[in-house]
Amino acid sequence: MSVSPAPGRPAEDWWKSAVVYQVYVRSFADADGDGVGDLAGVRSRLPYLRDLGVDALWLTPFYRSPMVDGGYDVADYRDVDPVFGTLADFDHMITDAHALGLRIIVDIVPNHTSDAHPWFTAALASPPGSAERDRYLFRDGRGPGGDLPPNDWESIFGGPAWTRVPDGQWYLHLFDPAQPDLNWRHPEVRAEFEDVLRFWLDRGVDGFRIDVAHGMIKAEGLPDVGDGVPAGQRQVELLGRARLPYFDQDEVHDIYRAWRPILDSYPGGRMAVAEAWAETPQRLARYIGPDELHQAFNFDFLDATWSADSFRKVIDTALAEATIVGAPTTWVLSNHDKQRHVTRYGDGALGLRRARAAALMMLALPGSVYLYQGEELGLPEVLDLPDELRQDPAFRRTGESRDGCRVPLPWSGDVPPYGFGPAGAAPAWLPAPPTWRARSVTAQTGVPDSTLELYRAALRLRRDHPALPGDPAGAGDPAGAGGPAGAGGPAGAGGPAGAGGVRWRESEPGVLAFSRAAPAGAPELTCVVNFGDEPVTVRDYGTPILTSELLAGDADGTTLPTDTAGWFVRPVTG
Ligand code: GLC
């Protein structure tokens, strides 16, 4: 069964306002009881996701892999790793998802393969200068005997980006040594990935999340980064501030110009979202457009600190960028690489309170939203995992670990792993803390002030309310009607609403308030967030329909406590 479009929107445009739920497959649900999540587990929980109210799932890599980097080290791009199931499990899962109206986005990892990929084992078995080595980036070393790496590039996971092989040559790996970088100037590499795209499109996937989308092409000659890196910093810290010779090279766009016609040749709006980092918003915008990719993650929103000024700035920038590229932006607060936002915002009750407010702010903005599994449960980062259980390869090299945001989800019950696996299952691959008993899906279901019920209510309203959230080309948003596909006016310009139908309202310092335009006759919706230290009285925006904390009201208006957000509706007058 095909998936029907949101009301008022052509099927091809579904992604423009979609809520996409990121499933970190290893940690979502374990159907076979081996302690690791799997595709059958995803399938079994699809009704939960449909009821939560999301539109699509992004599944992190489930391909054959030695799992050095949690599956971002792929040994076979056309098969499912046995730990996650089989291709038949994938087919059953996607059939059920589509029947429930859920779309499926899969991760594609084109910058590097696993060192267990047959291409790499063939490269190691072949001599320097061979055709087999040319699919990767093998080079002779520098210095006497070639004992020094070919250049000064650093791995994102720490240490040099080069590893030496027994015959003396070195190969490039921007990540772990078990993740050798491919040579994207090689026609076979390009042909292979075009075929991999078709393989998954033929199996019905609705889109791709492109891993390290800015990394595939390296500057000709592999020049040194040089000494522009401040003392004590790592090269990767320049990301987003300076151009590195291994990121965001112009020729990478040729790859996406070749991929787009492939996506467009399939019906129903197959899309691609880039994990890309670039020096400026203008350079990031070059990844997006009718002849390249549909979207890129807006990590500035994730990186914003908890203040009105910080969020105002990133929202304005994102809306302006959406105007540049002619497509709505994306909003994301957490993912499998970053500390969970409950913890970033202060942890404990404070962090949770802010996270709930942030969710209402995010879900009221125009564009698409990427939720990370467990944020709907208000899960914090697990900070005290024993070192010996940590699996992130970056941990051994830098001491930093992403395992704390990857702890398996609590579904039900009183004892670990809280329903992650069936009764009698092996312990989960990372242990959930005892406090997660109260955070499980069943513990929160039907509890009116739980974070899960807040997300459910917000997602329901986002779907049903005429002012939310759509994009300027969608129904319920007159601001962009008749304009170029997806583009609104510049923020604050002209009509009643600026980019994406967002109209900033005057508010006191520490408070953000923006209204979403509604079609004629429908009530306008205003989202107000109080980042300040004191409660504020909110007037003029109408009646609260959803708030992140309980509010008190009196004749003067509604009191919005600190670290709280609310959605207010008022009939449009005049
Ligand atoms: C991306 C992924 C991350 C992975 C890396 C290498 O940044 O999100 O999890 O480690 O690419 O593939």
XYZ file of C-alpha atoms and ligand atoms in Angstrom:
586
model
C 0.000 0.000 0.000
C 1.330 3.435 -0.792
C 1.479 6.206 1.763
C -0.992 9.006 1.332
C 0.207 12.600 1.420
C -0.600 15.054 4.172
C -3.800 16.916 3.402
C -3.272 19.697 0.887
C 0.158 18.517 -0.112
C 1.304 16.566 -3.152
C 2.803 13.197 -2.279
C 6.191 14.287 -3.615
C 6.374 17.036 -0.993
C 5.715 14.884 2.074
C 9.187 15.532 3.492
C 8.741 19.307 3.605
C 6.808 19.243 6.863
C 7.370 15.664 7.992
C 8.156 14.607 11.527
C 10.870 11.996 11.101
C 11.695 9.711 14.032
C 15.295 8.513 14.149
C 15.529 4.853 15.057
C 18.966 3.828 16.294
C 18.237 0.224 15.389
C 20.612 -1.405 17.896
C 18.849 0.337 20.761
C 15.204 0.530 19.752
C 13.632 -2.901 20.280
C 15.100 -6.395 20.460
C 12.729 -9.024 19.050
C 15.046 -12.041 19.090
C 16.332 -11.575 22.627
C 20.071 -11.326 21.921
C 20.351 -7.986 23.707
C 20.644 -5.958 20.496
C 17.790 -4.202 18.706
C 16.752 -5.533 15.302
C 14.450 -4.961 12.331
C 11.803 -7.315 13.667
C 11.853 -5.190 16.813
C 11.296 -2.059 14.743
C 8.434 -3.793 12.972
C 6.814 -4.804 16.247
C 6.819 -1.213 17.486
C 5.477 0.464 14.338
C 2.005 0.889 15.863
C 3.623 2.813 18.732
C 5.216 5.198 16.238
C 2.004 5.577 14.260
C 0.149 6.419 17.488
C 2.906 8.804 18.556
C 2.063 10.703 15.385
C 5.269 10.711 13.337
C 5.304 10.584 9.544
C 8.511 8.711 8.812
C 11.360 6.739 10.355
C 15.044 7.191 9.671
C 16.818 3.906 10.402
C 20.530 4.039 11.221
C 22.671 1.464 9.335
C 21.553 -2.154 9.620
C 23.819 -3.486 6.862
C 26.424 -6.217 7.225
C 29.151 -4.799 9.385
C 31.805 -5.746 11.923
C 30.138 -3.013 14.087
C 33.330 -1.174 14.890
C 31.369 2.082 14.603
C 27.891 0.776 15.378
C 27.262 -0.173 11.743
C 28.691 2.995 10.143
C 31.389 0.620 8.917
C 29.599 -1.266 6.149
C 30.922 -4.532 4.719
C 27.956 -5.233 2.401
C 25.628 -2.410 1.379
C 23.001 -4.773 -0.019
C 22.415 -7.075 2.932
C 21.158 -6.928 6.512
C 23.598 -7.832 9.266
C 22.511 -11.078 10.976
C 22.385 -9.262 14.314
C 19.617 -7.054 12.855
C 17.831 -9.802 10.902
C 17.459 -10.542 7.213
C 16.405 -8.813 4.022
C 13.042 -10.527 4.458
C 12.718 -8.838 7.872
C 13.405 -5.529 6.156
C 10.756 -6.223 3.524
C 8.155 -7.151 6.151
C 9.012 -4.078 8.172
C 8.683 -1.641 5.264
C 5.455 -3.266 4.059
C 3.915 -2.852 7.497
C 5.260 0.695 7.844
C 3.706 1.757 4.557
C 0.428 0.111 5.502
C 0.408 2.248 8.657
C 1.165 5.406 6.685
C 4.791 5.614 7.841
C 7.621 6.292 5.398
C 11.096 4.772 5.701
C 14.390 6.613 5.271
C 17.585 4.547 5.373
C 21.118 5.656 6.111
C 23.694 5.466 3.336
C 27.387 5.555 4.220
C 29.313 6.503 1.070
C 32.428 8.223 2.441
C 34.029 5.016 3.685
C 33.497 1.284 3.826
C 34.399 -1.181 6.539
C 37.886 -2.652 6.386
C 36.021 -5.962 6.028
C 34.437 -4.843 2.731
C 35.630 -7.120 -0.133
C 37.034 -4.092 -1.944
C 39.301 -3.279 0.967
C 40.451 -6.823 1.576
C 41.267 -7.002 -2.157
C 43.153 -3.695 -1.883
C 45.261 -5.014 0.980
C 46.009 -8.194 -0.955
C 47.135 -6.193 -4.005
C 50.366 -4.271 -4.507
C 50.846 -0.504 -4.355
C 49.642 1.130 -7.558
C 47.135 -1.652 -8.320
C 43.607 -1.049 -9.564
C 42.317 -2.548 -6.300
C 44.125 0.077 -4.223
C 42.824 2.853 -6.440
C 39.301 2.503 -5.064
C 40.640 3.841 -1.757
C 43.182 6.524 -0.907
C 46.506 4.725 -0.546
C 49.651 6.864 -0.599
C 53.357 6.546 0.157
C 54.493 8.116 3.401
C 56.739 11.108 3.875
C 60.145 11.347 5.478
C 62.972 8.826 5.504
C 61.633 5.399 4.591
C 58.143 6.851 4.159
C 57.701 6.484 7.891
C 55.544 9.592 8.319
C 51.912 9.876 7.239
C 51.383 11.361 3.747
C 49.896 14.576 5.171
C 48.794 16.201 8.434
C 45.122 15.230 8.334
C 43.528 14.142 11.595
C 40.839 11.531 12.147
C 37.525 12.871 13.466
C 37.846 10.173 16.112
C 41.312 11.438 17.140
C 44.881 10.742 16.033
C 46.238 10.764 12.485
C 43.858 9.999 9.605
C 46.374 7.538 8.122
C 47.251 3.953 8.946
C 50.256 2.113 7.525
C 49.944 -1.320 5.934
C 52.703 -3.975 6.000
C 54.133 -3.086 2.562
C 54.772 0.454 3.774
C 51.930 2.364 2.120
C 49.370 4.316 4.131
C 45.595 4.548 3.671
C 43.282 7.404 4.599
C 40.478 7.066 7.153
C 38.763 10.222 8.323
C 37.129 8.118 11.046
C 38.342 4.843 12.581
C 41.155 2.834 10.915
C 38.417 0.235 10.312
C 36.644 2.804 8.077
C 38.890 3.389 5.028
C 37.833 6.365 2.859
C 36.780 5.601 -0.684
C 38.255 7.314 -3.734
C 35.208 9.099 -5.149
C 37.135 10.127 -8.256
C 37.003 6.448 -9.261
C 34.150 5.650 -11.690
C 33.554 2.218 -10.139
C 32.897 3.802 -6.757
C 30.338 6.135 -8.282
C 28.640 3.362 -10.234
C 28.511 1.124 -7.178
C 26.695 3.647 -5.007
C 24.244 4.563 -7.751
C 23.412 0.892 -7.868
C 23.102 0.688 -4.078
C 20.620 3.577 -4.167
C 18.550 1.704 -6.740
C 18.728 -1.482 -4.685
C 17.005 0.182 -1.718
C 14.679 2.314 -3.834
C 13.498 -0.887 -5.512
C 12.762 -2.268 -2.031
C 10.510 0.714 -1.418
C 12.521 3.135 0.706
C 11.220 6.690 0.700
C 14.539 8.393 1.224
C 18.151 8.380 2.329
C 20.073 10.056 5.105
C 23.532 10.633 3.653
C 26.310 10.091 6.159
C 29.204 12.588 6.006
C 27.690 14.030 2.828
C 30.348 16.758 2.637
C 33.294 14.374 2.853
C 33.486 12.224 -0.226
C 35.750 14.415 -2.355
C 39.185 15.396 -1.077
C 41.205 18.340 -2.465
C 43.477 17.349 -5.369
C 46.926 16.400 -4.165
C 45.707 15.890 -0.593
C 47.321 19.108 0.705
C 48.140 19.662 4.368
C 45.657 21.550 6.528
C 48.669 23.569 7.660
C 49.108 25.662 10.727
C 45.796 27.553 10.791
C 44.582 25.374 13.662
C 44.802 27.180 17.014
C 47.064 25.506 19.557
C 45.288 22.897 21.607
C 42.477 22.472 19.085
C 41.805 19.585 16.796
C 41.275 20.110 13.070
C 37.690 18.942 13.348
C 36.965 21.922 15.578
C 37.409 24.120 12.497
C 34.342 22.445 10.992
C 31.805 25.082 10.086
C 34.389 27.880 10.411
C 37.046 27.128 7.817
C 37.278 24.893 4.787
C 39.265 21.763 5.375
C 40.870 20.044 2.364
C 38.885 16.907 3.130
C 35.438 18.483 3.468
C 33.004 20.432 1.317
C 34.962 20.367 -1.924
C 33.120 21.692 -4.975
C 33.240 18.413 -6.881
C 31.123 16.665 -4.247
C 28.133 18.333 -5.878
C 28.683 16.343 -9.082
C 27.865 13.229 -7.069
C 24.514 14.604 -5.904
C 23.681 15.891 -9.366
C 24.072 12.294 -10.520
C 21.998 10.919 -7.623
C 19.022 13.260 -7.931
C 17.754 11.947 -11.295
C 17.863 8.450 -9.803
C 15.658 9.522 -6.893
C 13.361 11.436 -9.227
C 12.943 8.424 -11.484
C 10.960 6.669 -8.721
C 7.381 7.673 -7.904
C 6.049 9.078 -4.652
C 8.662 11.629 -3.624
C 11.903 9.814 -2.766
C 14.122 12.229 -0.865
C 17.613 12.649 0.556
C 18.750 14.524 3.644
C 22.406 15.395 4.077
C 24.505 15.180 7.174
C 26.709 17.973 5.881
C 28.891 20.574 7.508
C 30.073 23.622 5.603
C 31.906 26.832 6.313
C 28.927 29.143 5.776
C 25.155 28.855 5.388
C 25.647 29.782 1.740
C 27.945 26.839 1.159
C 25.592 24.481 3.008
C 22.750 25.757 0.832
C 24.599 24.464 -2.240
C 23.776 20.884 -1.243
C 20.074 21.572 -1.537
C 17.963 22.239 -4.587
C 16.009 20.645 -7.380
C 19.131 19.114 -8.906
C 20.840 17.997 -5.681
C 19.539 16.984 -2.262
C 16.232 17.859 -0.637
C 17.404 18.822 2.827
C 20.356 19.127 5.166
C 20.286 18.873 8.936
C 20.309 22.218 10.684
C 22.751 21.453 13.493
C 22.807 25.069 14.674
C 19.440 24.477 16.330
C 20.869 21.469 18.158
C 23.941 23.486 19.158
C 22.022 26.529 20.431
C 22.435 27.228 24.126
C 19.391 27.673 26.331
C 18.611 31.355 25.824
C 16.098 33.409 23.905
C 18.835 35.242 21.995
C 20.583 32.091 20.949
C 17.412 30.426 19.643
C 16.142 33.610 18.000
C 19.392 33.853 16.079
C 19.448 30.263 14.841
C 15.773 30.299 13.926
C 16.161 33.524 11.930
C 19.243 32.152 10.174
C 17.500 28.888 9.344
C 14.440 30.639 7.971
C 16.653 32.899 5.855
C 18.524 29.851 4.567
C 15.239 28.201 3.695
C 14.527 31.226 1.574
C 17.917 30.971 -0.157
C 17.442 27.319 -1.051
C 13.720 27.467 -1.702
C 12.930 24.584 0.636
C 11.870 24.440 4.270
C 14.519 23.817 6.867
C 14.945 20.950 9.326
C 14.889 21.119 13.118
C 16.734 18.681 15.327
C 17.522 18.683 19.053
C 19.270 15.329 19.491
C 20.729 12.434 17.544
C 22.930 9.386 18.066
C 26.133 11.465 17.957
C 25.299 14.163 20.512
C 24.612 14.332 24.205
C 20.848 14.184 24.736
C 19.313 17.641 25.085
C 17.766 17.000 28.514
C 21.335 16.755 29.775
C 22.714 19.580 27.640
C 20.042 21.884 29.058
C 20.999 21.235 32.664
C 20.082 17.586 33.327
C 17.668 16.434 36.020
C 14.359 18.216 36.494
C 15.709 21.475 35.041
C 16.958 19.852 31.857
C 13.725 17.949 31.392
C 11.629 21.057 31.893
C 13.645 22.922 29.264
C 13.587 19.959 26.902
C 9.784 19.880 27.069
C 9.639 23.595 26.289
C 12.121 23.135 23.421
C 9.925 20.403 21.946
C 6.922 22.721 21.768
C 9.062 25.452 20.214
C 10.475 23.066 17.606
C 7.152 21.500 16.719
C 5.554 24.912 16.107
C 8.162 25.942 13.532
C 7.693 25.476 9.779
C 9.725 22.772 8.079
C 10.521 19.222 9.003
C 11.501 17.878 12.381
C 13.854 15.017 13.217
C 13.162 13.427 16.605
C 15.695 11.099 18.185
C 14.295 7.940 19.752
C 13.658 8.394 23.455
C 13.358 12.162 23.417
C 9.596 11.635 23.554
C 10.246 9.860 26.871
C 12.383 12.726 28.183
C 15.421 10.455 28.418
C 18.648 12.048 29.640
C 22.162 11.084 28.607
C 23.455 8.138 30.645
C 26.643 9.647 32.039
C 27.893 6.848 34.266
C 28.253 3.882 31.917
C 31.191 1.707 32.975
C 34.111 2.335 30.616
C 34.443 -1.336 29.771
C 30.933 -1.369 28.300
C 31.463 1.657 26.070
C 31.674 0.716 22.406
C 32.143 4.027 20.608
C 35.495 3.797 18.775
C 36.084 7.489 19.503
C 36.260 6.657 23.220
C 39.573 4.825 22.965
C 41.121 7.576 20.866
C 39.741 10.761 22.456
C 38.087 9.777 25.743
C 34.797 11.118 24.349
C 32.007 8.631 23.923
C 28.609 8.715 22.270
C 27.360 5.601 24.068
C 25.386 7.565 26.667
C 22.774 8.627 24.102
C 22.551 5.107 22.659
C 21.267 3.192 25.681
C 18.378 0.880 24.699
C 14.888 2.300 25.141
C 12.738 1.442 28.169
C 9.370 0.138 27.021
C 7.740 -1.423 30.075
C 8.152 -3.346 33.296
C 10.017 -2.994 36.573
C 13.380 -4.550 35.847
C 16.081 -3.886 33.251
C 16.031 -3.952 30.287
C 12.498 -2.585 30.758
C 10.864 -4.444 27.910
C 13.631 -3.757 25.381
C 13.773 -7.524 24.718
C 11.352 -10.399 25.271
C 11.115 -12.196 28.625
C 14.311 -14.129 29.312
C 16.340 -12.093 26.814
C 20.074 -11.530 27.151
C 20.977 -8.291 28.930
C 20.764 -5.257 26.661
C 24.076 -4.285 25.032
C 24.139 -1.204 27.251
C 22.349 -1.168 30.623
C 19.542 1.282 31.360
C 19.754 3.022 34.741
C 17.119 2.147 37.398
C 15.539 5.593 37.036
C 14.348 4.593 33.562
C 11.690 2.367 35.063
C 9.581 5.479 35.560
C 10.396 6.712 32.047
C 9.183 3.670 30.144
C 6.481 3.900 27.512
C 3.944 2.077 29.664
C 4.853 4.095 32.773
C 4.124 7.325 30.875
C 1.150 6.255 28.791
C -2.060 7.869 29.966
C -0.252 10.042 32.520
C -1.418 13.508 31.526
C 1.712 15.467 32.440
C 4.181 12.885 31.129
C 6.622 13.834 28.395
C 5.263 11.069 26.179
C 1.735 12.463 26.386
C 3.090 15.963 25.727
C 4.723 14.757 22.501
C 1.601 12.849 21.504
C -0.576 15.906 22.034
C 1.854 18.206 20.241
C 2.188 15.893 17.262
C -1.576 15.503 17.042
C -2.062 19.271 17.025
C 0.780 19.759 14.583
C -1.055 17.467 12.215
C -4.535 18.855 12.777
C -4.247 22.550 13.498
C -4.662 24.664 10.379
C -1.851 27.063 11.356
C 0.676 24.282 11.977
C 3.174 23.858 10.649
C 3.413 22.964 7.031
C 5.701 24.877 4.824
C 4.960 27.945 2.769
C 3.823 25.869 -0.178
C 1.561 23.717 1.946
C -1.986 24.040 3.085
C -2.674 26.257 6.038
C -0.010 28.763 5.302
C -0.998 31.675 3.146
C 2.347 33.448 3.449
C 4.018 31.584 0.668
C 1.020 30.780 -1.477
C 1.824 31.339 -5.091
C 5.514 31.785 -4.363
C 8.293 29.568 -5.594
C 8.034 26.033 -4.274
C 8.775 26.073 -0.609
C 10.119 29.613 -0.374
C 8.576 32.261 1.808
C 9.555 35.902 1.914
C 12.573 37.050 3.873
C 11.979 37.087 7.619
C 9.887 39.986 8.693
C 9.327 41.244 5.177
C 6.114 42.426 3.614
C 2.933 40.586 4.466
C 1.588 39.313 7.709
C 4.221 36.622 8.061
C 7.854 36.253 7.169
C 9.764 33.208 6.010
C 7.766 30.069 6.414
C 4.825 31.936 7.865
C 6.615 32.844 11.102
C 5.809 36.259 12.551
C 7.866 37.326 15.544
C 5.867 39.078 18.238
C 7.188 41.740 20.506
C 8.117 40.214 23.827
C 10.077 41.038 26.907
C 13.744 40.066 27.176
C 14.180 36.376 27.745
C 10.908 35.498 26.031
C 10.391 34.364 22.436
C 6.972 34.587 20.834
C 6.107 33.797 17.251
C 2.814 33.381 15.461
C 1.962 31.082 12.626
C -0.397 32.426 10.046
C -3.584 30.489 9.463
C -5.852 30.419 6.432
C -8.640 32.956 6.359
C -11.103 32.394 9.156
C -8.954 29.897 11.056
C -7.413 30.803 14.389
C -3.820 31.994 14.528
C -1.393 30.027 16.695
C 1.310 31.661 18.799
C 4.132 29.818 20.491
C 5.597 31.572 23.528
C 8.733 30.342 25.298
C 9.927 31.819 28.562
C 13.706 31.338 28.813
C 13.960 33.919 31.617
C 14.396 33.506 35.359
C 10.988 34.917 36.281
C 7.421 34.025 35.340
C 5.891 36.326 32.736
C 2.312 37.297 32.153
C 1.185 36.501 28.653
C -1.639 38.540 27.154
C -3.095 38.975 23.687
C -2.275 35.591 22.257
C -5.554 33.944 23.170
C -6.205 30.694 24.938
C -3.494 28.160 25.766
C -4.135 24.873 23.978
C -0.948 23.080 24.987
C 1.744 23.976 27.504
C 4.917 22.267 28.605
C 4.044 22.825 32.305
C 0.832 23.586 34.154
C -0.084 27.274 33.966
C -1.901 29.552 36.329
C -4.342 32.042 34.821
C -6.031 35.128 36.185
C -7.907 38.128 34.871
C -4.662 39.763 33.669
C -3.689 36.908 31.440
C -1.803 33.692 31.710
C 1.308 33.298 33.814
C 4.006 31.446 31.932
C 6.579 30.120 34.419
C 10.303 30.051 33.754
C 11.574 27.441 31.240
C 8.080 26.855 29.912
C 6.496 27.041 26.461
C 2.877 27.310 25.450
C 0.797 27.283 22.308
C -1.972 29.878 22.286
C -4.761 30.314 19.766
C -6.847 33.312 18.966
C -9.310 33.970 16.194
C -7.769 36.262 13.590
C -9.292 39.723 13.675
C -9.181 42.386 11.010
C 28.362 10.214 10.972
C 27.503 9.359 11.870
C 28.352 8.863 12.992
C 29.480 8.039 12.425
C 30.261 8.823 11.381
C 31.153 7.931 10.573
O 28.799 11.360 11.579
O 26.390 10.089 12.306
O 27.627 8.112 13.923
O 30.347 7.673 13.451
O 29.408 9.458 10.467
O 30.402 7.162 9.680
